[in-house]
Amino acid sequence: MRTADVITNATRNAFRSKLRTTLTVLSLFVGAFTLTLTTALGAGVNDYVTKQVATISTGDVLIVTPAASTDTTEGPDAYDPDGRQQSAQANPLGAGTLLNDDDLDAMRDMDGVDRVEPVRQIAVDWVAPSGGADDERYELDVNPTSSIGRSDLVAGDQLDQEADEAQIVLPEDYLDALGFADAESAIGEKVELGYTDAAQADQAIEAEVVGVARTSLLAAGAGVNQSLTDTIAEAQAIPGQPDAYVVAVATLAGTGDDGAVTASDVDDVKAQLADADLAGQTVEDQLGVIQTVINGIIGVLSAFSVIALLAASFGIVNTLLMSVQERTREIGLMKAMGMSNGKVFSLFSLEAVVIGFLGSAIGALAAIGLGSAISTALSAGPLADLPGLTILLFDPVNVVVVILVIMLVAFLSGVLPARRAARQDPIDSLRYE
Amino acid sequence: MTTSPAPGAPPVLSAQALTKTYGSGQSRFEALRGVSLDVRRGESLAIVGKSGSGKSTLMHLLALLDRPTAGAVEIDGEDAASAPVKRINRLRNERFGFVFQQFFLTAQQSVLENVTLPLLVAGVAPRERTHRGMAVLESLGLADKAKNKANDLSGGQKQRVVIARALINEPDVIFADEPTGNLDTATGGQVEDLLFGLQRERGITLVVVTHDDDLAARCDRRVTIADGLIVEGAGR
């Protein structure tokens, strides 16, 4: 029997008992539908987190904090007047200990480190169009990590950290308020930022809008470049207070192609940091935890759909056993005519695969249809505050994998009935009433 | 015009000291207890006997549907009983045709599909299957029924479809197990005429298992089986 004939006949046989096949296909449909949705949910959320990571990381920076104390000697530590300061308040980004200028210098001397900039908290009171009146002033938060990362831009360019001019990346929702028609028209325009210096005097500074950013989950507020940060931070520093920083950002010099930073570059610098009693983490390190949690949740959800599939696979076994029973004489006849056990086996196991394909393909298509609708509705409604989030992302590779996995499950369910068919004795089968 | 076998040619089928035992211990049952039989090319042979005599078992062994407990079956002098499964499957597919008392037609399939089943098993291309199927149906006067569902035919038509199916691979031997058992006398007679016509005109060897004396009488030769032994007409 030709392979093409085996496939055609298996497909036709699957439709001989339409009601029975439909019911089995339905049970697979449930599993395929759920599995497609859960994988799409995982893909959507992970894709969003990855995008968010990309918005705040250029991949070549390490966030450096003092290493957590590993001192195991008993009793309190002796005071070291040149040592690091302790923070007056807890900071989620770092330990209680602060970095000092010695630490920054030590980092600058390390191999593979290009630049080191401390992350400084600056407070901007308002933003206004250049030369704007008092009633055109709006409150503005500055994202302290804007110096280490990129923004998810709607228009314009990323910040130039090495430029001498003050630059700003505005959040998209400030455009209207500041009198810009659209994102493109804001690029290259000046805005005025107001802040209060250490002497409680009002100050203002002009900054050029270089980019407009989409609102992001992890990078809220406006982004300003190093030059602007330095100006404001110096003005706001309390005179006489020693410099101390919660976090510093080390930009690495890559050794890869075109100066790309490789994983081993990152590891080298991390090792040197550890020797200097400092801890370096990439943004990916920090966000890896989030993704692990998401994957765990998706795993549990997928497990439920796998249980549905397991139930469906018993349905396939049952359907095919009935099919083998009904066609006993036909099997006997084909075997009497010289059909090999192997072909009989493929005929029935392929029938299972056909049922599996039908159930999974229809289930996946239904999931994509319904899921896309739900996803669109959610993005417009409850999830409108998270632009760029496609809660259900149907990756073609994932959908194909789901279909293939279910076809494999169907094939495995078909093994028992198909073996029974293949092993039938032609004489007994022909006598069977 | 029977094609007479070349002098000295081995018989198309030859059974030597066949025994077949089912079960073991207390439930041990000897269906055949040493049967030797030659079937000459082009002849018609009736195997007769009461039910349980072992005549069906003998036919199954000759048709290579089952393997004997002891003894040998030769096809054209070649030992087949101990041949590999693949070879036996091919022998059955290419050399034998089967006509059973129950028609074993697949009800939902068309007459043409039922008839071409042996070609499907043999792996013949679809176009040639249709071509040869139509040729056989034509020769049996069933061409107009080719597209009908097998279920929609009368008993006599069904048995003619079964004979068409047995003929399609141009077999050397047709095994017929009670071919007229399910038919009324008139239709049964027509089916018999058809079978013996094929034997005469195409030189196909006919092995008929029956307990119908009239049918057996029309055969060139008859062997009678009782209690697993040939009691009459071994012919060698």
XYZ file of C-alpha atoms in Angstrom:
669
model
C 0.000 0.000 0.000
C 1.411 3.368 -0.979
C 2.086 5.952 1.688
C -0.212 8.425 -0.054
C -2.973 5.798 -0.080
C -2.404 5.079 3.611
C -2.874 8.784 4.390
C -5.954 9.159 2.180
C -7.561 6.040 3.581
C -6.723 6.948 7.187
C -8.324 10.357 6.636
C -11.437 8.848 5.052
C -11.699 6.255 7.790
C -11.571 9.010 10.404
C -14.747 10.449 8.891
C -16.636 7.182 8.578
C -18.296 7.612 11.923
C -18.788 11.350 11.852
C -20.476 11.795 15.217
C -17.878 9.736 17.062
C -14.986 11.516 15.384
C -16.564 14.913 16.028
C -16.902 14.186 19.745
C -13.290 13.029 20.009
C -12.118 16.045 18.033
C -14.098 18.259 20.444
C -12.316 16.838 23.474
C -8.970 17.540 21.803
C -10.249 20.953 20.821
C -10.609 21.904 24.491
C -7.005 20.936 25.210
C -5.620 22.627 22.119
C -7.646 25.761 22.753
C -6.411 26.106 26.338
C -2.820 25.234 25.536
C -2.703 27.751 22.681
C -4.108 30.456 24.950
C -1.724 29.773 27.849
C 1.345 29.692 25.599
C 0.127 32.896 23.947
C -0.308 34.483 27.371
C 3.214 33.454 28.348
C 4.631 34.700 25.070
C 2.734 37.993 25.344
C 3.788 38.768 28.897
C 7.372 37.653 28.357
C 7.586 39.653 25.159
C 6.382 42.703 27.049
C 8.911 42.221 29.850
C 11.698 41.686 27.317
C 10.710 44.890 25.531
C 10.667 46.705 28.833
C 14.111 45.360 29.689
C 15.312 46.592 26.327
C 13.918 50.049 27.019
C 15.968 50.422 30.151
C 19.092 48.538 29.183
C 21.555 48.952 26.374
C 23.100 45.631 27.326
C 26.505 47.122 28.032
C 25.924 48.534 31.499
C 26.294 47.113 34.965
C 24.417 48.525 37.909
C 26.946 48.626 40.712
C 26.135 48.666 44.395
C 28.309 47.931 47.414
C 28.418 44.209 48.012
C 26.229 42.943 50.813
C 28.353 42.503 53.906
C 29.953 39.120 54.069
C 31.804 39.904 57.296
C 31.540 36.931 59.591
C 33.599 38.192 62.502
C 31.658 38.496 65.710
C 30.740 41.816 67.217
C 30.410 45.252 65.632
C 32.792 46.426 62.918
C 35.524 48.901 63.857
C 34.963 52.467 62.554
C 36.937 53.425 59.470
C 36.848 57.188 58.831
C 37.720 56.659 55.141
C 35.208 53.851 54.664
C 31.800 53.965 53.018
C 28.937 55.943 54.443
C 25.735 54.363 55.588
C 22.504 55.487 54.032
C 20.103 57.347 56.232
C 17.166 55.693 54.607
C 16.606 52.308 53.055
C 16.849 52.188 49.296
C 15.336 49.405 47.261
C 18.060 49.579 44.651
C 21.029 49.137 46.942
C 22.174 47.953 50.315
C 22.310 50.262 53.306
C 25.885 51.119 52.462
C 26.640 53.897 49.977
C 29.308 54.134 47.318
C 31.952 56.841 47.667
C 34.312 58.515 45.224
C 37.047 55.962 45.968
C 34.739 53.225 44.732
C 34.018 55.153 41.540
C 37.737 55.647 40.926
C 38.404 51.960 41.561
C 35.754 51.080 38.981
C 37.148 53.487 36.406
C 40.509 51.722 36.720
C 39.050 48.302 35.973
C 39.748 46.572 32.680
C 36.817 46.629 30.330
C 35.066 49.579 32.008
C 34.569 52.530 29.710
C 32.676 55.035 31.835
C 31.348 55.107 35.374
C 28.556 57.452 36.354
C 26.872 57.565 39.725
C 23.086 57.537 39.592
C 21.998 60.730 41.245
C 18.503 61.493 42.384
C 17.532 64.894 41.121
C 14.289 66.705 41.776
C 12.729 68.739 38.969
C 9.823 70.910 40.048
C 8.214 71.683 36.716
C 8.507 71.648 32.988
C 7.203 74.364 30.691
C 7.481 75.381 27.048
C 10.511 77.543 26.464
C 9.636 81.035 27.763
C 6.240 79.814 28.921
C 4.073 81.564 31.477
C 3.609 80.351 35.063
C 0.312 78.648 34.287
C 1.967 76.533 31.601
C 4.153 74.742 34.118
C 3.603 71.046 34.704
C 5.041 68.660 37.270
C 7.673 66.280 35.946
C 9.341 63.187 37.322
C 12.809 62.393 36.135
C 13.670 58.738 35.757
C 16.939 58.259 37.676
C 17.950 55.300 35.512
C 17.539 57.191 32.251
C 21.311 57.484 32.018
C 21.754 53.718 31.792
C 19.145 52.871 29.287
C 17.223 53.515 26.196
C 13.695 54.709 25.906
C 10.934 53.093 23.897
C 10.843 55.979 21.429
C 7.866 57.239 19.442
C 10.046 59.799 17.674
C 13.523 61.290 17.819
C 16.756 59.773 19.128
C 18.106 58.295 22.346
C 19.859 60.587 24.813
C 23.509 61.379 24.124
C 25.136 60.783 27.510
C 28.401 62.321 26.393
C 26.928 65.522 24.962
C 27.627 68.810 26.711
C 24.163 70.187 25.965
C 21.232 69.446 28.194
C 18.940 66.903 26.578
C 15.573 65.460 27.556
C 13.329 62.627 26.359
C 9.736 63.602 27.069
C 6.971 61.113 27.900
C 4.349 60.987 25.164
C 1.555 62.371 27.377
C 3.361 65.697 27.903
C 3.110 66.629 24.224
C -0.354 68.212 24.362
C 0.306 70.046 27.587
C 3.508 71.558 26.294
C 1.806 72.694 23.104
C 3.326 70.300 20.614
C 1.091 69.115 17.781
C 2.702 65.693 17.568
C 5.821 63.790 18.558
C 7.778 64.730 15.440
C 7.224 68.447 15.863
C 8.594 68.332 19.433
C 12.017 67.042 18.359
C 14.674 69.733 18.445
C 12.459 72.165 20.403
C 13.511 73.537 23.778
C 11.661 73.136 27.049
C 12.346 74.805 30.330
C 12.906 72.835 33.537
C 12.555 74.416 36.951
C 14.195 73.116 40.124
C 15.078 74.266 43.588
C 18.768 74.441 44.499
C 20.427 73.655 47.836
C 19.869 77.232 48.963
C 16.099 76.905 48.315
C 16.295 79.319 45.383
C 14.247 78.688 42.244
C 16.340 77.892 39.203
C 15.491 77.149 35.577
C 17.411 75.467 32.806
C 16.670 74.900 29.141
C 16.884 71.463 27.623
C 16.522 70.264 24.055
C 13.890 67.632 23.355
C 15.762 64.850 21.526
C 13.124 62.167 21.758
C 9.561 61.319 22.751
C 9.069 58.058 24.641
C 6.186 55.689 25.041
C 5.049 55.254 28.620
C 6.803 52.204 29.986
C 6.148 49.958 32.964
C 9.730 50.037 34.203
C 10.948 53.454 33.079
C 8.469 56.067 34.210
C 9.031 59.785 33.817
C 11.235 61.833 31.591
C 14.772 60.892 30.684
C 17.576 63.425 30.949
C 21.178 63.081 29.856
C 24.256 63.102 32.073
C 25.078 66.755 31.397
C 21.671 67.918 32.642
C 21.755 65.519 35.592
C 25.146 66.800 36.630
C 24.070 70.445 36.470
C 20.994 69.921 38.585
C 22.646 67.444 40.966
C 25.500 69.846 41.673
C 23.120 72.694 42.295
C 21.042 70.543 44.631
C 24.002 69.019 46.528
C 24.224 70.263 50.073
C 27.544 72.147 50.368
C 30.154 70.354 52.454
C 28.442 66.999 52.303
C 30.783 64.236 51.104
C 29.780 62.605 47.862
C 27.953 59.323 48.373
C 25.861 57.403 45.919
C 23.332 54.616 46.211
C 24.074 53.150 42.806
C 26.601 53.696 40.083
C 26.370 52.716 36.457
C 29.430 51.240 34.761
C 29.360 51.326 30.977
C 31.495 48.533 29.576
C 33.895 48.615 26.667
C 33.163 45.531 24.609
C 35.736 43.258 23.045
C 33.351 41.669 20.549
C 32.723 42.675 16.946
C 32.186 46.426 16.517
C 32.858 46.935 20.222
C 29.905 44.749 21.220
C 29.861 43.698 24.849
C 30.011 39.925 25.167
C 28.919 37.748 28.041
C 32.540 37.131 29.000
C 33.214 40.902 29.148
C 30.351 41.211 31.607
C 31.655 38.289 33.651
C 35.189 39.763 33.737
C 34.002 43.069 35.097
C 31.672 41.359 37.564
C 34.641 39.398 38.912
C 36.742 42.556 39.281
C 33.844 44.289 41.032
C 33.503 41.393 43.431
C 37.213 41.716 44.297
C 36.649 45.396 45.074
C 33.785 44.474 47.447
C 31.197 45.708 44.950
C 28.331 43.943 43.242
C 27.460 44.407 39.581
C 24.250 43.305 37.972
C 22.983 43.714 34.457
C 19.402 44.836 34.035
C 18.658 41.393 32.634
C 19.944 39.872 35.896
C 17.536 42.018 37.856
C 14.575 41.262 35.626
C 15.345 37.569 35.198
C 13.537 37.004 38.478
C 10.355 38.521 37.093
C 10.484 36.290 34.046
C 11.064 33.209 36.171
C 7.908 33.994 38.118
C 5.910 34.585 34.926
C 7.152 31.333 33.416
C 6.178 29.519 36.608
C 2.609 30.839 36.443
C 2.306 30.012 32.737
C 3.693 26.539 33.480
C 0.942 25.881 36.022
C -1.746 27.121 33.617
C -0.340 24.954 30.832
C -0.349 21.958 33.164
C -4.142 22.281 33.391
C -4.508 22.169 29.623
C -2.196 19.163 29.538
C -4.600 17.438 31.938
C -7.418 18.217 29.492
C -5.298 16.701 26.724
C -4.671 13.605 28.814
C -8.422 13.107 29.193
C -8.836 13.646 25.458
C -6.193 11.058 24.690
C -8.277 8.412 26.454
C -11.108 9.523 24.197
C -8.926 8.779 21.186
C -8.005 5.351 22.541
C -11.691 4.580 23.033
C -12.741 5.871 19.609
C -10.088 3.911 17.814
C -10.720 0.730 19.775
C -14.353 0.938 18.661
C -13.196 1.635 15.138
C -10.892 -1.406 15.184
C -13.716 -3.523 16.578
C -16.137 -2.399 13.873
C -13.659 -2.962 11.100
C -12.389 -6.335 12.299
C -13.529 -8.135 9.148
C -12.196 -5.415 6.895
C -8.802 -5.681 8.619
C -8.922 -9.463 8.235
C -9.747 -9.123 4.557
C -6.925 -6.677 3.894
C -4.510 -8.914 5.753
C -5.725 -11.946 3.769
C -4.973 -9.910 0.664
C -1.418 -9.521 1.784
C -1.444 -6.255 3.726
C 1.437 -6.241 6.186
C 1.019 -5.703 9.927
C 3.079 -2.537 9.601
C 0.663 -1.012 7.081
C -2.358 -1.931 9.179
C -0.631 -0.265 12.115
C 0.097 2.902 10.138
C -3.454 2.987 8.810
C -4.915 3.132 12.310
C -2.239 5.225 13.994
C -2.517 7.752 11.165
C -6.242 7.860 11.729
C -5.433 8.927 15.293
C -3.011 11.538 13.996
C -5.689 12.888 11.636
C -8.110 13.212 14.558
C -5.329 14.880 16.550
C -4.592 17.302 13.754
C -8.259 18.227 13.357
C -8.751 18.824 17.072
C -5.552 20.795 17.514
C -5.833 22.866 14.341
C -9.456 23.820 14.994
C -8.676 24.467 18.677
C -5.669 26.611 17.845
C -7.574 28.587 15.206
C -10.462 29.192 17.613
C -7.995 30.256 20.306
C -6.288 32.666 17.916
C -9.615 34.125 16.797
C -11.117 34.521 20.248
C -7.779 35.407 21.865
C -7.050 38.184 19.385
C -10.476 39.664 20.042
C -10.003 39.472 23.818
C -6.500 40.862 23.521
C -7.692 43.831 21.480
C -10.550 44.494 23.875
C -8.216 44.361 26.896
C -5.639 46.666 25.300
C -8.361 49.209 24.625
C -9.874 48.856 28.090
C -8.340 47.609 31.333
C -4.773 47.363 29.996
C -4.743 50.712 28.167
C -2.208 52.004 30.724
C 0.354 49.486 29.512
C 0.985 50.476 25.920
C 2.925 47.953 23.915
C 1.440 45.037 25.878
C -0.186 42.370 23.728
C -1.503 40.135 26.488
C -2.007 37.189 24.095
C 0.787 36.928 21.578
C 0.243 34.117 19.043
C 3.698 33.206 17.891
C 3.376 30.967 14.786
C 6.185 28.738 16.063
C 4.363 28.204 19.370
C 1.079 27.435 17.611
C 2.773 24.921 15.305
C 4.518 23.319 18.291
C 1.184 23.013 20.128
C -0.393 21.356 17.070
C 2.556 18.996 16.655
C 2.566 18.071 20.340
C -1.146 17.235 20.210
C -0.656 15.200 17.039
C 2.093 13.318 18.873
C -0.229 12.735 21.848
C -2.876 11.477 19.390
C -0.367 9.170 17.734
C 0.677 7.735 21.104
C -3.003 7.204 22.002
C -3.440 5.424 18.689
C -0.613 2.977 19.363
C -2.651 0.589 21.507
C -5.656 0.285 19.139
C -3.411 0.215 16.066
C -1.317 -2.565 17.561
C -4.448 -4.497 18.309
C -5.527 -4.107 14.684
C -2.103 -5.027 13.348
C -1.918 -8.184 15.417
C -5.302 -9.504 14.402
C -5.260 -12.928 12.900
C -6.878 -12.767 9.458
C -8.756 -16.050 9.917
C -10.206 -15.079 13.290
C -11.074 -11.643 11.903
C -12.928 -13.150 8.946
C -14.878 -15.485 11.208
C -15.754 -12.580 13.519
C -19.472 -11.841 13.579
C -9.943 -24.884 -23.281
C -8.108 -25.747 -20.141
C -4.457 -24.819 -20.194
C -2.824 -28.117 -19.500
C 0.225 -27.972 -17.263
C 3.593 -28.556 -18.858
C 4.690 -32.158 -18.373
C 6.749 -32.523 -15.241
C 5.765 -29.094 -13.890
C 5.239 -29.102 -10.129
C 1.653 -28.819 -8.932
C 0.558 -25.251 -8.274
C -0.176 -26.175 -4.674
C 1.208 -29.093 -2.791
C 0.528 -30.008 0.822
C 2.744 -32.527 2.541
C 1.801 -34.242 5.806
C 0.050 -31.156 7.152
C -0.920 -31.196 10.785
C -2.566 -28.372 12.638
C -3.138 -28.398 16.370
C -5.039 -25.806 18.355
C -4.600 -25.278 22.082
C -2.565 -27.418 24.399
C -2.978 -29.855 27.282
C -6.557 -30.850 28.009
C -8.024 -28.493 25.400
C -5.640 -29.704 22.695
C -7.457 -30.202 19.445
C -6.012 -31.679 16.261
C -7.781 -30.097 13.315
C -5.596 -31.779 10.732
C -3.688 -34.970 11.346
C -1.405 -35.435 8.363
C -2.944 -34.326 5.083
C -1.067 -34.591 1.815
C -2.624 -33.144 -1.309
C -1.579 -31.859 -4.754
C -3.572 -29.255 -6.639
C -2.760 -29.239 -10.350
C -2.659 -26.041 -12.342
C -5.963 -25.238 -13.982
C -8.074 -27.846 -12.256
C -11.051 -27.326 -10.022
C -10.910 -29.042 -6.675
C -13.682 -29.390 -4.167
C -12.813 -29.884 -0.516
C -15.866 -31.352 1.149
C -16.622 -32.524 4.635
C -18.882 -31.922 7.600
C -18.410 -28.849 9.659
C -15.546 -29.351 12.093
C -13.939 -31.885 9.796
C -10.959 -29.647 9.164
C -11.788 -28.639 5.579
C -11.636 -24.924 6.337
C -8.361 -25.352 8.207
C -6.945 -27.145 5.172
C -8.016 -24.307 2.894
C -6.491 -21.701 5.244
C -3.190 -23.591 5.223
C -3.212 -23.960 1.435
C -4.042 -20.277 1.055
C -1.161 -19.375 3.393
C -3.554 -17.637 5.770
C -2.209 -19.806 8.576
C 0.929 -21.781 9.263
C 0.807 -25.542 9.836
C 1.995 -27.077 13.100
C 3.978 -29.565 11.023
C 4.310 -30.361 7.333
C 4.909 -28.171 4.321
C 2.968 -26.216 1.710
C 4.655 -25.692 -1.645
C 3.650 -23.111 -4.228
C 5.025 -24.156 -7.621
C 7.516 -26.333 -5.772
C 8.677 -23.518 -3.493
C 8.244 -24.115 0.241
C 5.951 -21.352 1.440
C 4.949 -22.426 4.927
C 8.329 -21.452 6.354
C 8.900 -18.401 4.110
C 9.213 -14.963 5.723
C 5.970 -13.076 6.397
C 6.710 -10.498 3.730
C 7.072 -13.152 1.057
C 3.862 -14.878 2.145
C 1.977 -11.561 2.054
C 3.192 -10.992 -1.487
C 2.287 -14.519 -2.585
C -1.240 -14.077 -1.246
C -1.559 -10.670 -2.852
C -0.265 -11.638 -6.293
C -1.146 -15.294 -6.736
C -4.404 -15.838 -4.829
C -7.923 -14.566 -5.014
C -10.485 -15.070 -2.264
C -14.247 -15.550 -2.404
C -15.963 -15.944 0.926
C -19.444 -17.012 1.895
C -19.979 -13.660 3.591
C -19.093 -11.137 1.003
C -16.821 -8.936 3.162
C -17.565 -5.865 1.138
C -17.056 -2.499 2.802
C -20.596 -1.185 2.804
C -19.896 2.557 2.592
C -17.357 2.274 -0.205
C -18.148 2.190 -3.884
C -18.150 -1.047 -5.860
C -15.021 0.089 -7.704
C -13.167 0.778 -4.440
C -14.127 -2.634 -3.096
C -12.989 -4.364 -6.256
C -9.638 -2.591 -6.388
C -8.764 -3.305 -2.735
C -6.101 -5.943 -3.617
C -4.435 -3.405 -5.928
C -4.545 -0.797 -3.154
C -2.819 -3.276 -0.854
C -0.280 -4.059 -3.579
C 0.550 -0.364 -3.953
C -0.693 0.128 -7.501
C -1.117 3.753 -8.599
C -4.692 5.152 -8.359
C -5.092 5.692 -12.109
C -4.146 2.113 -12.930
C -6.363 0.830 -10.119
C -9.384 2.539 -11.688
C -8.443 1.336 -15.140
C -8.034 -2.303 -14.142
C -11.044 -2.181 -11.829
C -13.296 -0.932 -14.617
C -11.938 -3.614 -16.973
C -12.794 -6.397 -14.528
C -16.227 -4.955 -13.739
C -16.905 -4.695 -17.462
C -16.024 -8.330 -18.054
C -18.473 -9.343 -15.311
C -21.204 -7.008 -16.555
C -21.036 -4.752 -13.517
C -19.525 -1.640 -15.123
C -22.716 0.383 -14.572
C -22.591 -0.375 -10.832
C -19.018 0.858 -10.360
C -20.044 4.065 -8.577
C -22.784 2.458 -6.467
C -22.290 1.810 -2.804
C -21.575 -1.874 -2.184
C -24.525 -1.969 0.198
C -27.029 -1.112 -2.524
C -26.450 -4.322 -4.493
C -28.395 -7.583 -4.442
C -26.836 -10.767 -3.057
C -25.943 -12.146 -6.480
C -24.455 -8.826 -7.577
C -22.456 -8.666 -4.352
C -20.973 -12.087 -4.932
C -20.072 -11.082 -8.486
C -18.321 -8.001 -7.083
C -16.460 -10.333 -4.719
C -15.410 -12.471 -7.682
C -14.319 -9.340 -9.550
C -12.210 -8.444 -6.498
C -10.693 -11.927 -6.497
C -9.886 -11.611 -10.209
C -8.388 -8.157 -10.301
C -4.817 -9.176 -9.525
C -5.017 -11.932 -12.172
C -4.464 -14.735 -9.664
C -3.354 -18.297 -10.342
C -5.640 -19.752 -7.710
C -9.049 -18.654 -6.440
C -10.047 -19.961 -3.025
C -13.784 -20.044 -2.592
C -15.188 -20.780 0.856
C -18.849 -21.743 0.469
C -19.239 -19.279 -2.421
C -22.953 -19.987 -2.866
C -23.814 -20.515 0.793
C -25.611 -17.182 1.125
C -27.380 -17.240 -2.234
C -30.609 -18.747 -3.473
C -30.416 -21.660 -5.900
C -30.810 -19.610 -9.096
C -28.282 -16.922 -8.156
C -25.969 -19.558 -6.705
C -26.105 -21.367 -10.028
C -25.115 -18.204 -11.896
C -22.169 -17.628 -9.552
C -21.077 -21.246 -10.056
C -21.285 -20.814 -13.832
C -19.145 -17.722 -13.545
C -16.481 -19.446 -11.410
C -16.240 -22.530 -13.610
C -16.240 -20.326 -16.710
C -13.194 -18.506 -15.362
C -11.514 -21.796 -14.613
C -12.160 -23.061 -18.135
C -11.443 -19.853 -20.026
C -8.599 -18.330 -18.062
C -7.055 -21.470 -16.666
C -7.469 -20.269 -13.114
C -7.132 -23.024 -10.543
C -10.227 -23.224 -8.345
C -10.198 -24.519 -4.779
C -13.759 -24.697 -3.441
C -14.633 -25.531 0.130
C -18.256 -26.608 0.375
C -20.694 -29.032 1.822
C -22.958 -28.605 -1.182
C -22.804 -31.910 -3.113
C -24.078 -30.364 -6.371
C -21.311 -27.765 -6.354
C -18.699 -30.396 -5.483
C -19.945 -32.584 -8.312
C -19.261 -29.837 -10.867
C -15.565 -29.791 -9.861
C -12.951 -31.819 -11.681
C -12.003 -33.550 -8.472
C -13.164 -33.767 -4.917
C -11.431 -34.654 -1.670
C -13.437 -35.492 1.410
C -12.085 -34.614 4.822
C -13.229 -36.256 8.012
C -11.676 -35.850 11.445
C -8.602 -34.131 10.061
C -7.771 -36.770 7.461
C -8.491 -37.188 3.780
C -10.866 -40.115 3.545
C -11.497 -40.001 -0.164
C -9.817 -38.682 -3.323
C -6.318 -37.633 -2.297
C -5.282 -38.077 -5.905
C -1.637 -38.925 -5.526
